[in-house]
mmCIF file of C-alpha atoms in Angstrom:
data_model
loop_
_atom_site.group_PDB
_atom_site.id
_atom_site.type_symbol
_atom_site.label_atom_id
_atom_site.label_comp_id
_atom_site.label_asym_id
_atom_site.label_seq_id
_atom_site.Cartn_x
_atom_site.Cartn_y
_atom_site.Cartn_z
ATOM 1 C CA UNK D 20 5.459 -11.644 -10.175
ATOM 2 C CA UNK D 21 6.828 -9.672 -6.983
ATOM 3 C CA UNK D 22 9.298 -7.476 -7.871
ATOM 4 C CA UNK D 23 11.822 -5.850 -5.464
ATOM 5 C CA UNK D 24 14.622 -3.597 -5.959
ATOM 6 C CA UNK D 25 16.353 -5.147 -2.554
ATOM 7 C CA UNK D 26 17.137 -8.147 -1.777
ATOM 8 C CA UNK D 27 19.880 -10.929 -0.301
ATOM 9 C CA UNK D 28 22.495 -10.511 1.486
ATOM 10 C CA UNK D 29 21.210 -6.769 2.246
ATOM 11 C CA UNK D 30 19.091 -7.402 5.317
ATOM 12 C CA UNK D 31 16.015 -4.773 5.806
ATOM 13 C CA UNK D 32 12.825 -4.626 6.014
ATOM 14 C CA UNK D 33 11.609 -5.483 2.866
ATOM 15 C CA UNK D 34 13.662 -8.729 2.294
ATOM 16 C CA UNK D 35 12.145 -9.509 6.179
ATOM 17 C CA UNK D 36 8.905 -8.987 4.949
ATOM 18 C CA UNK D 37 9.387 -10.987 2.232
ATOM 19 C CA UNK D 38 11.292 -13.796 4.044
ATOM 20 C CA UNK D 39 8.419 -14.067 6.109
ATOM 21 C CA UNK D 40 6.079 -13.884 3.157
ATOM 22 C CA UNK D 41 7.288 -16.275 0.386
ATOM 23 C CA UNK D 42 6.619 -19.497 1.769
ATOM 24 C CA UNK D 43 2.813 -19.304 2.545
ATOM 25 C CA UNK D 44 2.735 -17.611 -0.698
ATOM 26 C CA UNK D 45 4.066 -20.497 -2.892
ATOM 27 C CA UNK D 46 2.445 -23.036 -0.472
ATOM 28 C CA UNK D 47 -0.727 -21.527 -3.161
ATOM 29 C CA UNK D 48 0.544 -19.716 -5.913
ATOM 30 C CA UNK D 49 3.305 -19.721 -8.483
ATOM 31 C CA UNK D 50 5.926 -17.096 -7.522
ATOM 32 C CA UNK D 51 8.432 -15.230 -9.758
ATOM 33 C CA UNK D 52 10.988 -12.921 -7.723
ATOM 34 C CA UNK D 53 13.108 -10.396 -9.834
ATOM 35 C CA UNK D 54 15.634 -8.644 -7.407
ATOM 36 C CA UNK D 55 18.898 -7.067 -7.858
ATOM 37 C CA UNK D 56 21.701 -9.324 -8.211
ATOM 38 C CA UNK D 57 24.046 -8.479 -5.396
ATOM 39 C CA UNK D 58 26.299 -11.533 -5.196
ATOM 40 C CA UNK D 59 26.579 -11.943 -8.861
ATOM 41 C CA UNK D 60 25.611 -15.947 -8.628
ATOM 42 C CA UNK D 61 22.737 -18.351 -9.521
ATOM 43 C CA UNK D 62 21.176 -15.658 -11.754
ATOM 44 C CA UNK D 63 17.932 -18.097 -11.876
ATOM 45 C CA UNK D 64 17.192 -20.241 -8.660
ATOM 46 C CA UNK D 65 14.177 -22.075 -9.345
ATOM 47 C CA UNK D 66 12.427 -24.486 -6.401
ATOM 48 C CA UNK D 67 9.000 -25.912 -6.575
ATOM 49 C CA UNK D 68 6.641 -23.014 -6.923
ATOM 50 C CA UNK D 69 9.453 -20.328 -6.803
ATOM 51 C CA UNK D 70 11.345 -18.882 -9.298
ATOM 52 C CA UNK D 71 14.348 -16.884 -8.476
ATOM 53 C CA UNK D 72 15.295 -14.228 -11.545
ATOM 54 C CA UNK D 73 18.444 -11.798 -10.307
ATOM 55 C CA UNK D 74 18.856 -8.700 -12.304
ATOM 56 C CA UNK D 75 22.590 -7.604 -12.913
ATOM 57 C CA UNK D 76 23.424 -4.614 -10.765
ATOM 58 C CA UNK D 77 24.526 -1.137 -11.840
ATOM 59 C CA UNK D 78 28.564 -0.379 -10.590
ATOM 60 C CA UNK D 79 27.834 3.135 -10.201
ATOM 61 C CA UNK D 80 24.118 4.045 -9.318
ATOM 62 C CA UNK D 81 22.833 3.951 -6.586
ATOM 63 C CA UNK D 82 19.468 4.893 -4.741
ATOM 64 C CA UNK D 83 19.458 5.435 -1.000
ATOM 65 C CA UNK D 84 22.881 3.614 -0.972
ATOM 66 C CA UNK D 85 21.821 0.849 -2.969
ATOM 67 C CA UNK D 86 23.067 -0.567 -6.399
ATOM 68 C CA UNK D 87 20.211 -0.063 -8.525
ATOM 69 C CA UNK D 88 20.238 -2.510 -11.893
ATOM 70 C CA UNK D 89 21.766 -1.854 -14.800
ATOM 71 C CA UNK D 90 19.182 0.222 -16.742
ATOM 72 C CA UNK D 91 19.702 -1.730 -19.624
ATOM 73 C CA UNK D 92 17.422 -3.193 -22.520
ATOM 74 C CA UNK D 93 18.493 -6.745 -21.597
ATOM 75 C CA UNK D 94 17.202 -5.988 -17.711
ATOM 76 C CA UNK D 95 13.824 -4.443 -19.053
ATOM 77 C CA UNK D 96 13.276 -7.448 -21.484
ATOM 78 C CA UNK D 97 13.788 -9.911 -18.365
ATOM 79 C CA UNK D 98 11.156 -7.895 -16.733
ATOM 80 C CA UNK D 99 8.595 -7.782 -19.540
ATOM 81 C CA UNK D 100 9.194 -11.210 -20.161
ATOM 82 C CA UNK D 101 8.659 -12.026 -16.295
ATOM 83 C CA UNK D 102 5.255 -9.485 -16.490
ATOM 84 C CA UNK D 103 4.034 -11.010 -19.783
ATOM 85 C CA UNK D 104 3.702 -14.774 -17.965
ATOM 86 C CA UNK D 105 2.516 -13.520 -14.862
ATOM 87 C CA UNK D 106 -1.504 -13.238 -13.615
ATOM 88 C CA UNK D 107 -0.828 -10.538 -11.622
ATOM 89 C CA UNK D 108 2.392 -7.897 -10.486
ATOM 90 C CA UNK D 109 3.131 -6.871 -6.897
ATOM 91 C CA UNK D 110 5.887 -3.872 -6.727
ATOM 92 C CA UNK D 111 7.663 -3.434 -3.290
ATOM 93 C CA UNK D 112 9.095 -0.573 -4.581
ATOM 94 C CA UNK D 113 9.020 2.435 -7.538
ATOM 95 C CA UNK D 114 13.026 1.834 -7.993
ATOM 96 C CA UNK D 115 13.547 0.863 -11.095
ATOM 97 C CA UNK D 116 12.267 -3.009 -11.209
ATOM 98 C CA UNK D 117 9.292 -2.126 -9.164
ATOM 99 C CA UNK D 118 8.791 0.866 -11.965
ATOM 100 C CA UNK D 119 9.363 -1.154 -15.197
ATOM 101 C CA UNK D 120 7.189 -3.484 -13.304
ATOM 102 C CA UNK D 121 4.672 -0.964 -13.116
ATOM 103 C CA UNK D 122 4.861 0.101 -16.864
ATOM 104 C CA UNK D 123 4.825 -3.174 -18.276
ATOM 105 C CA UNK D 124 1.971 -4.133 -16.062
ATOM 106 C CA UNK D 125 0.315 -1.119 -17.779
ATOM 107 C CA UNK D 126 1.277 -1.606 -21.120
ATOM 108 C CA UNK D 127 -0.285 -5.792 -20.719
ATOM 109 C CA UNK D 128 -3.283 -5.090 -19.157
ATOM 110 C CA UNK D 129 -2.014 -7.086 -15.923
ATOM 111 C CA UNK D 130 -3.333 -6.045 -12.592
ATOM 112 C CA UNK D 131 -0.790 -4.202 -10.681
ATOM 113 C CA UNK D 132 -0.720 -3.896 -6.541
ATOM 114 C CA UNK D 133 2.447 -2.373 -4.509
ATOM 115 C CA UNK D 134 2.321 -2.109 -0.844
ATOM 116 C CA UNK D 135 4.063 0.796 0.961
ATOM 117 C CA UNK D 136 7.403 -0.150 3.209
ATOM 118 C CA UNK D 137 8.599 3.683 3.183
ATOM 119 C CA UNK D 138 7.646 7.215 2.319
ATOM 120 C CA UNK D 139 9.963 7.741 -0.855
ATOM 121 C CA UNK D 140 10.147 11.816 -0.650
ATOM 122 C CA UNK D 141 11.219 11.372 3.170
ATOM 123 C CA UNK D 142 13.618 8.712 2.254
ATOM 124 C CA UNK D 143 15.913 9.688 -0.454
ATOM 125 C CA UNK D 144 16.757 13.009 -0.501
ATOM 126 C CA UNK D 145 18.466 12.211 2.404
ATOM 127 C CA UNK D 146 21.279 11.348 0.397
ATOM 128 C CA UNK D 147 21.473 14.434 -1.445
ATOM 129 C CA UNK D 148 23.646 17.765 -0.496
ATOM 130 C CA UNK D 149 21.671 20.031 1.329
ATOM 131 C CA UNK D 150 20.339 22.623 -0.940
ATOM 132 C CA UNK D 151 19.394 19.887 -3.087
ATOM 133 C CA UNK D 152 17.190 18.146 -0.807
ATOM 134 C CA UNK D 153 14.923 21.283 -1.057
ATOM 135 C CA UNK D 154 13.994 21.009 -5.056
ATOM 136 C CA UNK D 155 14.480 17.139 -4.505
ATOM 137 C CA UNK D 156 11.561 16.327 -2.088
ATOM 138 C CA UNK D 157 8.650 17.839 -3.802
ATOM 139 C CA UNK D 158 9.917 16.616 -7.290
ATOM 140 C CA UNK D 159 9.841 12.632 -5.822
ATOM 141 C CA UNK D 160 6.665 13.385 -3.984
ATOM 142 C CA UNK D 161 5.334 14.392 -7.013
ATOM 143 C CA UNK D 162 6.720 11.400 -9.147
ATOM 144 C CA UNK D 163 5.405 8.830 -6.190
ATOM 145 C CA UNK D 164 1.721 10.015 -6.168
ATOM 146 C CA UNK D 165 1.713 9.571 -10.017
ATOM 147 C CA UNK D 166 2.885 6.080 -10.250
ATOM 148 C CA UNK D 167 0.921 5.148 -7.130
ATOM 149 C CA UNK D 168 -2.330 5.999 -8.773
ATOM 150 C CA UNK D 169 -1.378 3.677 -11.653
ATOM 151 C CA UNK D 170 -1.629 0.445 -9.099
ATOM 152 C CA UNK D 171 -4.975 -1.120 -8.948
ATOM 153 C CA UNK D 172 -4.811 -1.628 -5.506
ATOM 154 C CA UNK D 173 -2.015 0.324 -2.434
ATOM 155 C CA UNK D 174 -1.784 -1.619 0.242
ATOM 156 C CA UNK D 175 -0.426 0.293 3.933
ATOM 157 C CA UNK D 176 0.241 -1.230 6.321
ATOM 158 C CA UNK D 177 -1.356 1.467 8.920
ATOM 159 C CA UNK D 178 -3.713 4.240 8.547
ATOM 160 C CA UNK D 179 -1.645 7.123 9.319
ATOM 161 C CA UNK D 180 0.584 6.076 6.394
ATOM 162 C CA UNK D 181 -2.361 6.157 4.433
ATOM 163 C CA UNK D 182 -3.355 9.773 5.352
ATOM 164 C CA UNK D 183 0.185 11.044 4.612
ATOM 165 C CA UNK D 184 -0.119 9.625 0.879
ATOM 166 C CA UNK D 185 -3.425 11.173 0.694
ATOM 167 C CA UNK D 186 -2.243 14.425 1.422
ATOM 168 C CA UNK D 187 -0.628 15.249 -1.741
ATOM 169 C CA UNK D 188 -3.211 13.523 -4.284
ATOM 170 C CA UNK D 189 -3.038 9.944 -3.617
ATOM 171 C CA UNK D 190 -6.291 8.643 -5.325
ATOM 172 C CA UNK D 191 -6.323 5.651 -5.760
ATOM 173 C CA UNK D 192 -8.120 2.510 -4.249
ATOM 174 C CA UNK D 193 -6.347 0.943 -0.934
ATOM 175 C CA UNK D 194 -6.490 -0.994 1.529
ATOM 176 C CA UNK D 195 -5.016 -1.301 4.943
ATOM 177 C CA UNK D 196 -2.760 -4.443 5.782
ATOM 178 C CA UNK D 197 -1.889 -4.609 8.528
ATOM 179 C CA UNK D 198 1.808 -6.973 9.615
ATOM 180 C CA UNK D 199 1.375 -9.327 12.070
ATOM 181 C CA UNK D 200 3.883 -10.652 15.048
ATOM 182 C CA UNK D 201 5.483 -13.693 14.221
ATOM 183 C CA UNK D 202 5.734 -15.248 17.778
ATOM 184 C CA UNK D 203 7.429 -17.934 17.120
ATOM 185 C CA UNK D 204 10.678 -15.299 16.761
ATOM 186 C CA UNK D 205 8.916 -12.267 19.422
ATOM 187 C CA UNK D 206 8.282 -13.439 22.801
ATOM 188 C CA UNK D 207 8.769 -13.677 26.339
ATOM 189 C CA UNK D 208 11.492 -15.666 27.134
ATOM 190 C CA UNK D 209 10.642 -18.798 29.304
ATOM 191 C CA UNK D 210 13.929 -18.157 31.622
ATOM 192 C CA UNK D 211 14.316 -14.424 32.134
ATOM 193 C CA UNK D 212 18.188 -14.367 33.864
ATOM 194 C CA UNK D 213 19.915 -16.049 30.764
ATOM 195 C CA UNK D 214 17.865 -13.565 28.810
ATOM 196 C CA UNK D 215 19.618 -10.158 30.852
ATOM 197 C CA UNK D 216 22.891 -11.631 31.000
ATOM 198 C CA UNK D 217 22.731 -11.791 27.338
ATOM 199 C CA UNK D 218 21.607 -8.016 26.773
ATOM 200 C CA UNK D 219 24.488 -6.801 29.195
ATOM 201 C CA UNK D 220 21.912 -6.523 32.586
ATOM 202 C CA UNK D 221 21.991 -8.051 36.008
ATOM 203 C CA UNK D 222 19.769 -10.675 36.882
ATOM 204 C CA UNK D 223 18.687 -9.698 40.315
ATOM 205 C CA UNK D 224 17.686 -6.333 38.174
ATOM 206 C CA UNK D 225 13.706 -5.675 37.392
#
């Protein structure tokens, strides 16, 4: 089970990591997604090795400017039910499917892994009023480091990031990962004027 609390049509870096992780994945393993349900349609998608299950979205809440789901019973059954048929849980998040996630994963005896995309306390009081950004930062700083050292593996994808988690009593075991380059999408192009003129530069310009 990989469970994400973003997800189609938003476009960031998680659902890029993930678009660029899913099919090797399922090439080997069975995959269940949950994700938020943002265009309230095919609830379950189901292809092959992959299994699609979209989580109806709250109308008010948000985190970081995203519709969280709907912090209802029915959602946290879904993900329990999802956790209870799974081998193994990867969170890309501690929003609330990545955290129910977490605590079912717990409460099942199911190994649970999360890799790092953001620093949470950095993130989302940014959101917040001023003045509350000051009691707001410690407090999810605080709540990150103690549901991190519930995973059975971190994975980051740099050391530095690693250090920063450490910092405020990260213990538990990790592992760098690092992301590669897909160059089949990065690359020098093979005719370089086309490629200014389409960026707004002159040709003739080095």
């Amino acid at each position: 089970v990989i469970a994400t609390d973003t997800w189609y049509p938003k476009k960031d870096g998680v659902v890029k990591f993930l678009n660029e992780l899913l099919p090797k994945l399922i090439e080997d393993f069975n995959v269940t997604l949950l994700a938020p349900n943002y265009d309230s349609n095919h609830i379950l998608h189901k292809k092959n090795k992959f299994l699609l299950v979209k989580l109806p979205i709250s109308s008010w809440l948000k985190i970081s400017g995203y519709h969280s789901i709907k912090l209802t019973q029915a959602n946290k059954n879904e993900i329990k039910r999802a956790v209870e048929e799974a081998d193994l849980v990867w969170a890309q998040d501690l929003a609330p499917i990545g955290k129910y996630a977490l605590q079912f994963s717990k409460e099942l005896n199911k190994p649970a892994l999360t890799f790092i995309h953001q620093i949470n306390w950095e993130q989302l009081p940014r959101i917040l009023p001023g003045i509350f950004r000051w009691f707001a930062t410690p407090l999810i700083r605080r709540l990150t480091i103690k549901r991190l050292n519930q995973f059975n593996l971190t994975m980051f994808p740099h050391l530095g990031l690693a250090e920063i988690f450490e910092e405020p009593g990260f213990q538990g075991r990790w592992e760098i990962v690092q992301l590669g380059v897909n160059f089949q999408h990065f690359g020098p192009p093979k005719d370089k004027q086309p490629a200014k003129e389409a960026i707004g530069y002159s040709p003739r310009e080095k």
